[in-house]
Short mmCIF file of C-alpha atoms in Angstrom, two decimals:
data_model
loop_
_atom_site.label_atom_id
_atom_site.label_comp_id
_atom_site.label_asym_id
_atom_site.label_seq_id
_atom_site.Cartn_x
_atom_site.Cartn_y
_atom_site.Cartn_z
CA MET O 1104 106.12 95.15 100.41
CA LYS O 1105 104.00 92.17 99.13
CA SER O 1106 100.86 94.22 99.18
CA PHE O 1107 102.65 97.24 97.54
CA ILE O 1108 103.80 95.00 94.72
CA ARG O 1109 100.48 93.53 94.23
CA TYR O 1110 98.66 96.93 93.98
CA PHE O 1111 101.44 98.19 91.61
CA LEU O 1112 100.86 95.12 89.30
CA ALA O 1113 97.08 95.47 89.62
CA VAL O 1114 97.35 99.14 88.31
CA LEU O 1115 99.70 98.09 85.68
CA LEU O 1116 97.44 95.37 84.39
CA ILE O 1117 94.44 97.62 84.36
CA ALA O 1118 96.30 100.43 82.59
CA LEU O 1119 97.72 97.73 80.04
CA GLY O 1120 94.17 96.22 79.53
CA ILE O 1121 92.78 99.73 78.85
CA MET O 1122 95.44 100.58 76.29
CA LEU O 1123 94.90 97.23 74.55
CA VAL O 1124 91.11 97.85 74.34
CA LEU O 1125 91.61 101.24 72.81
CA SER O 1126 94.23 99.93 70.41
CA ASN O 1127 91.90 97.10 69.27
CA ILE O 1128 89.10 99.65 68.52
CA GLY O 1129 91.36 101.96 66.72
CA LEU O 1130 91.52 104.91 69.05
CA ILE O 1131 95.27 104.59 69.78
CA ALA O 1132 98.27 102.90 68.22
CA PHE O 1133 99.75 100.67 70.95
CA ASP O 1134 102.93 98.43 70.70
CA PHE O 1135 103.44 96.22 73.61
CA ASN O 1136 107.05 95.43 73.00
CA ALA O 1137 107.84 99.19 72.81
CA ALA O 1138 105.81 99.88 75.99
CA TRP O 1139 107.65 97.00 77.86
CA LEU O 1140 110.92 98.97 77.36
CA TYR O 1141 109.36 101.68 79.66
CA ILE O 1142 107.42 99.50 81.94
CA TYR O 1143 110.12 97.47 83.65
CA PRO O 1144 112.52 100.41 84.21
CA THR O 1145 109.68 102.32 85.72
CA PHE O 1146 108.91 99.27 88.03
CA PHE O 1147 112.76 99.51 89.13
CA VAL O 1148 112.35 103.10 90.14
CA VAL O 1149 109.06 102.55 91.98
CA ILE O 1150 110.57 99.68 93.96
CA GLY O 1151 113.74 101.64 94.57
CA CYS O 1152 111.75 104.56 95.89
CA LYS O 1153 109.67 102.25 98.18
CA TRP O 1154 112.55 100.57 99.70
CA LEU O 1155 114.33 104.03 100.22
CA LEU O 1156 111.07 105.34 101.86
CA ASP O 1157 110.57 102.36 104.10
CA TYR O 1158 114.14 102.51 105.29
CA TRP O 1159 114.09 106.12 106.22
CA LYS O 1160 110.77 105.59 108.04
CA ARG O 1161 112.36 102.57 109.82
CA ARG O 1162 109.74 100.23 108.33
CA GLY O 1163 112.28 97.83 106.74
CA GLY O 1164 113.42 98.63 103.31
CA SER O 1165 117.04 99.00 102.27
CA TRP O 1166 118.90 101.98 101.26
CA ILE O 1167 121.48 99.92 99.44
CA PHE O 1168 119.08 97.98 97.24
CA GLY O 1169 116.69 100.88 97.08
CA SER O 1170 119.30 103.26 95.62
CA LEU O 1171 120.59 100.50 93.23
CA PHE O 1172 117.06 99.89 91.74
CA LEU O 1173 116.45 103.70 91.68
CA VAL O 1174 119.83 104.50 89.78
CA ALA O 1175 119.46 101.58 87.38
CA GLY O 1176 115.76 102.35 86.58
CA SER O 1177 116.45 106.00 86.16
CA LEU O 1178 119.39 105.31 83.75
CA LEU O 1179 117.26 102.98 81.73
CA LEU O 1180 114.42 105.50 81.39
CA LEU O 1181 117.06 108.25 80.37
CA ASP O 1182 118.07 105.94 77.63
CA ARG O 1183 114.39 105.30 76.44
CA PHE O 1184 114.11 109.08 76.04
CA GLU O 1185 117.41 109.21 74.29
CA TYR O 1186 119.21 111.47 76.77
CA ILE O 1187 121.98 108.67 77.31
CA SER O 1188 122.93 105.22 76.08
CA PHE O 1189 122.16 102.63 78.79
CA THR O 1190 120.80 99.13 78.31
CA LEU O 1191 119.89 96.28 80.68
CA GLY O 1192 123.28 94.67 79.88
CA ASP O 1193 125.11 97.75 81.23
CA ILE O 1194 123.76 97.34 84.74
CA PHE O 1195 127.17 95.53 85.67
CA LYS O 1196 128.79 98.73 84.93
CA LEU O 1197 127.21 100.02 88.28
CA TRP O 1198 129.57 97.91 90.29
CA PRO O 1199 131.59 100.96 91.60
CA LEU O 1200 128.49 101.63 93.57
CA LEU O 1201 129.46 99.02 95.98
CA ILE O 1202 132.55 100.95 96.87
CA ILE O 1203 130.40 104.03 97.51
CA TYR O 1204 128.11 101.96 99.74
CA VAL O 1205 131.12 100.81 101.79
CA GLY O 1206 132.37 104.33 101.95
CA PHE O 1207 128.96 105.60 103.39
CA LEU O 1208 128.98 102.78 105.90
CA LEU O 1209 132.33 103.75 107.08
CA ILE O 1210 131.17 107.27 107.90
CA GLY O 1211 129.72 107.06 111.38
CA ARG O 1212 129.47 108.85 114.60
CA LYS O 1213 131.92 108.73 117.56
CA LYS O 1214 133.07 105.23 118.44
CA TYR O 1215 131.71 103.75 121.81
CA PHE O 1216 133.00 100.27 122.71
CA VAL O 1217 130.87 98.18 125.09
CA THR O 1218 132.13 94.78 126.27
CA TYR O 1219 130.41 92.42 128.74
CA ASN O 1220 132.31 89.52 130.00
CA SER O 1221 129.22 87.58 130.89
CA LYS O 1222 129.32 83.85 130.39
CA ASP O 1223 128.74 82.93 126.73
CA GLU O 1224 125.77 80.62 125.88
CA ASN O 1225 125.31 78.49 122.93
CA PHE O 1226 122.49 79.19 120.62
CA TYR O 1227 119.98 76.49 119.74
CA THR O 1228 121.13 74.03 122.26
CA ASP O 1229 117.61 73.41 123.38
CA LYS O 1230 116.44 70.76 121.00
CA SER O 1231 112.90 70.74 122.38
CA GLN O 1232 112.64 74.38 120.85
CA LYS O 1233 111.21 74.84 117.47
CA SER O 1234 113.43 76.99 115.28
CA HIS O 1235 112.67 79.15 112.30
CA ASN O 1236 115.47 78.63 109.65
CA SER O 1237 116.18 80.08 106.35
CA SER O 1238 118.61 79.29 103.43
CA PHE O 1239 121.79 81.34 103.22
CA PHE O 1240 121.45 81.49 99.31
CA SER O 1241 117.99 83.42 99.76
CA VAL O 1242 117.88 87.10 98.69
CA GLY O 1243 115.21 89.39 100.06
CA SER O 1244 113.81 91.11 103.23
CA TYR O 1245 112.41 89.89 106.40
CA GLU O 1246 109.82 91.89 108.22
CA TYR O 1247 108.04 90.85 111.53
CA THR O 1248 105.65 93.61 112.09
CA SER O 1249 102.20 91.73 112.25
CA PRO O 1250 100.14 92.26 115.47
CA ASN O 1251 100.84 89.55 118.08
CA TRP O 1252 103.23 87.71 115.86
CA LYS O 1253 104.78 84.79 117.79
CA LEU O 1254 108.48 84.75 118.63
CA GLU O 1255 110.22 81.52 118.12
CA PRO O 1256 113.91 80.53 117.95
CA MET O 1257 115.31 81.85 114.64
CA ASN O 1258 118.24 81.06 112.54
CA LEU O 1259 117.98 83.47 109.64
CA ASN O 1260 120.59 83.28 106.78
CA ASN O 1261 120.47 85.48 103.77
CA MET O 1262 123.04 86.50 100.99
CA ALA O 1263 121.55 89.98 100.79
CA GLY O 1264 118.50 91.70 102.22
CA ASP O 1265 117.24 93.58 105.25
CA PHE O 1266 115.75 92.39 108.56
CA TYR O 1267 113.06 94.35 110.47
CA PHE O 1268 111.64 93.33 113.83
CA ASP O 1269 109.16 95.07 115.95
CA PHE O 1270 109.02 93.14 119.20
CA SER O 1271 106.37 95.61 120.69
CA LYS O 1272 103.83 93.68 118.61
CA ALA O 1273 105.29 90.24 119.37
CA PHE O 1274 104.17 87.53 121.66
CA ILE O 1275 107.14 86.80 123.63
CA PRO O 1276 107.25 83.38 125.45
CA GLU O 1277 108.49 83.25 129.22
CA LYS O 1278 111.78 81.54 128.23
CA ARG O 1279 115.09 82.33 126.58
CA THR O 1280 114.65 82.69 122.84
CA PRO O 1281 117.67 82.67 120.56
CA VAL O 1282 117.56 84.76 117.45
CA SER O 1283 120.45 84.31 115.08
CA ILE O 1284 120.85 86.54 111.92
CA SER O 1285 123.73 86.26 109.27
CA SER O 1286 123.90 88.02 105.92
CA LEU O 1287 126.53 89.14 103.49
CA ALA O 1288 124.88 92.61 102.83
CA GLY O 1289 121.83 94.30 104.34
CA ASP O 1290 120.71 96.11 107.37
CA VAL O 1291 119.15 94.88 110.57
CA THR O 1292 116.64 96.91 112.58
CA ILE O 1293 115.23 95.82 115.83
CA LEU O 1294 112.63 97.71 118.01
CA ILE O 1295 112.18 96.26 121.42
CA PRO O 1296 110.28 97.30 124.57
CA GLU O 1297 112.26 98.75 127.44
CA ASP O 1298 110.82 95.95 129.71
CA VAL O 1299 112.02 93.07 127.64
CA PRO O 1300 115.57 91.77 128.84
CA PHE O 1301 117.93 90.90 126.02
CA LYS O 1302 121.57 90.11 125.20
CA VAL O 1303 123.21 90.69 121.87
CA HIS O 1304 126.49 89.97 120.16
CA ALA O 1305 126.81 91.81 116.86
CA SER O 1306 129.46 91.95 114.37
CA VAL O 1307 130.09 93.58 111.02
CA LYS O 1308 133.06 93.31 108.70
CA ALA O 1309 132.34 96.82 107.27
CA GLY O 1310 129.47 99.05 108.65
CA ASP O 1311 128.19 100.25 111.94
CA ILE O 1312 126.35 98.86 115.01
CA GLU O 1313 124.09 100.76 117.30
CA VAL O 1314 122.57 99.20 120.35
CA VAL O 1315 120.20 101.45 122.50
CA GLY O 1316 122.45 104.38 122.11
CA LYS O 1317 125.82 102.76 122.17
CA ASN O 1318 127.57 102.48 118.86
CA VAL O 1319 130.76 101.41 116.94
CA ASP O 1320 131.55 101.68 113.26
CA GLY O 1321 134.28 100.93 110.70
CA ILE O 1322 136.09 97.73 109.73
CA ASN O 1323 135.84 94.47 111.52
CA ARG O 1324 133.63 95.86 114.43
CA SER O 1325 131.65 93.99 117.12
CA LEU O 1326 129.50 95.05 120.15
CA ASP O 1327 128.15 93.01 123.06
CA TYR O 1328 125.53 94.18 125.22
CA GLU O 1329 123.33 92.81 127.98
CA THR O 1330 120.52 94.37 129.95
CA GLU O 1331 120.98 94.61 133.82
CA ASP O 1332 118.00 92.24 134.49
CA TYR O 1333 118.92 89.67 131.86
CA GLU O 1334 120.57 87.07 134.06
CA HIS O 1335 117.71 86.49 136.31
CA ALA O 1336 114.78 87.04 133.73
CA VAL O 1337 112.47 84.27 132.63
CA GLN O 1338 111.33 86.10 129.49
CA LYS O 1339 114.44 87.15 127.50
CA ILE O 1340 115.92 87.23 124.04
CA ASP O 1341 119.45 86.42 122.79
CA PHE O 1342 120.61 87.94 119.55
CA HIS O 1343 123.53 86.86 117.68
CA ILE O 1344 123.91 89.05 114.50
CA ARG O 1345 126.74 88.73 111.82
CA LEU O 1346 126.99 90.99 108.76
CA LYS O 1347 129.64 91.32 106.21
CA ALA O 1348 128.54 94.83 105.05
CA GLY O 1349 125.59 96.75 106.44
CA SER O 1350 124.26 98.26 109.65
CA ILE O 1351 122.74 96.87 112.77
CA ARG O 1352 120.41 98.92 114.90
CA ILE O 1353 118.60 97.91 118.25
CA ASP O 1354 116.27 100.73 119.67
CA TYR O 1355 113.85 100.99 122.40
CA VAL O 1356 110.25 101.74 121.61
#
């Protein structure tokens, strides 16, 4: 995402510079204030399309924020071309989209409840382990897809945003590694090799959960799952995921 934004801004600056040069030598008439009214809605549309595309390709992204930016940007552009009347101050009028999002999250597949009565373990009890923490007041997405990225104990908190992990590219230490994720709204996507033991406790207030083919959906849902070889494994991962609204997916890769 960062590289995409960088390239988009680079192209925007190049185009802006060319237009300013042509304007200064009298070849075209260019008004930056008028152009800005078209630039930032276009940016909203591009970012929205990028997030939606990444989400459908399971590369992170977010269908919630992607569709919100796409709708807002499209309405602003329609206003600029005088098809409708819609300004930046009218974005708050899109709040009913939240109801639509919750409705889509409630539409799911057949319920499949899985419960394991294994002994619960506390997260982050090993003070000798270094933890990766984040602030609850942050907004944005987390992506762990770099080759050979190092897995460490994590405590990720977010108001809104998505989380995407590809553990097939990770260096996983030979110990129990806790990963805790908490967010008000967003999606969590985890890809994990079949030979990596793991345990997960996942819960959502409104949304759906799917763990290696087992799923639940609706209101106030939770799912607990543990691989058969987890108990005696040396290299293993403990997931504890809590969302108010969104989806949680763990798939084998």
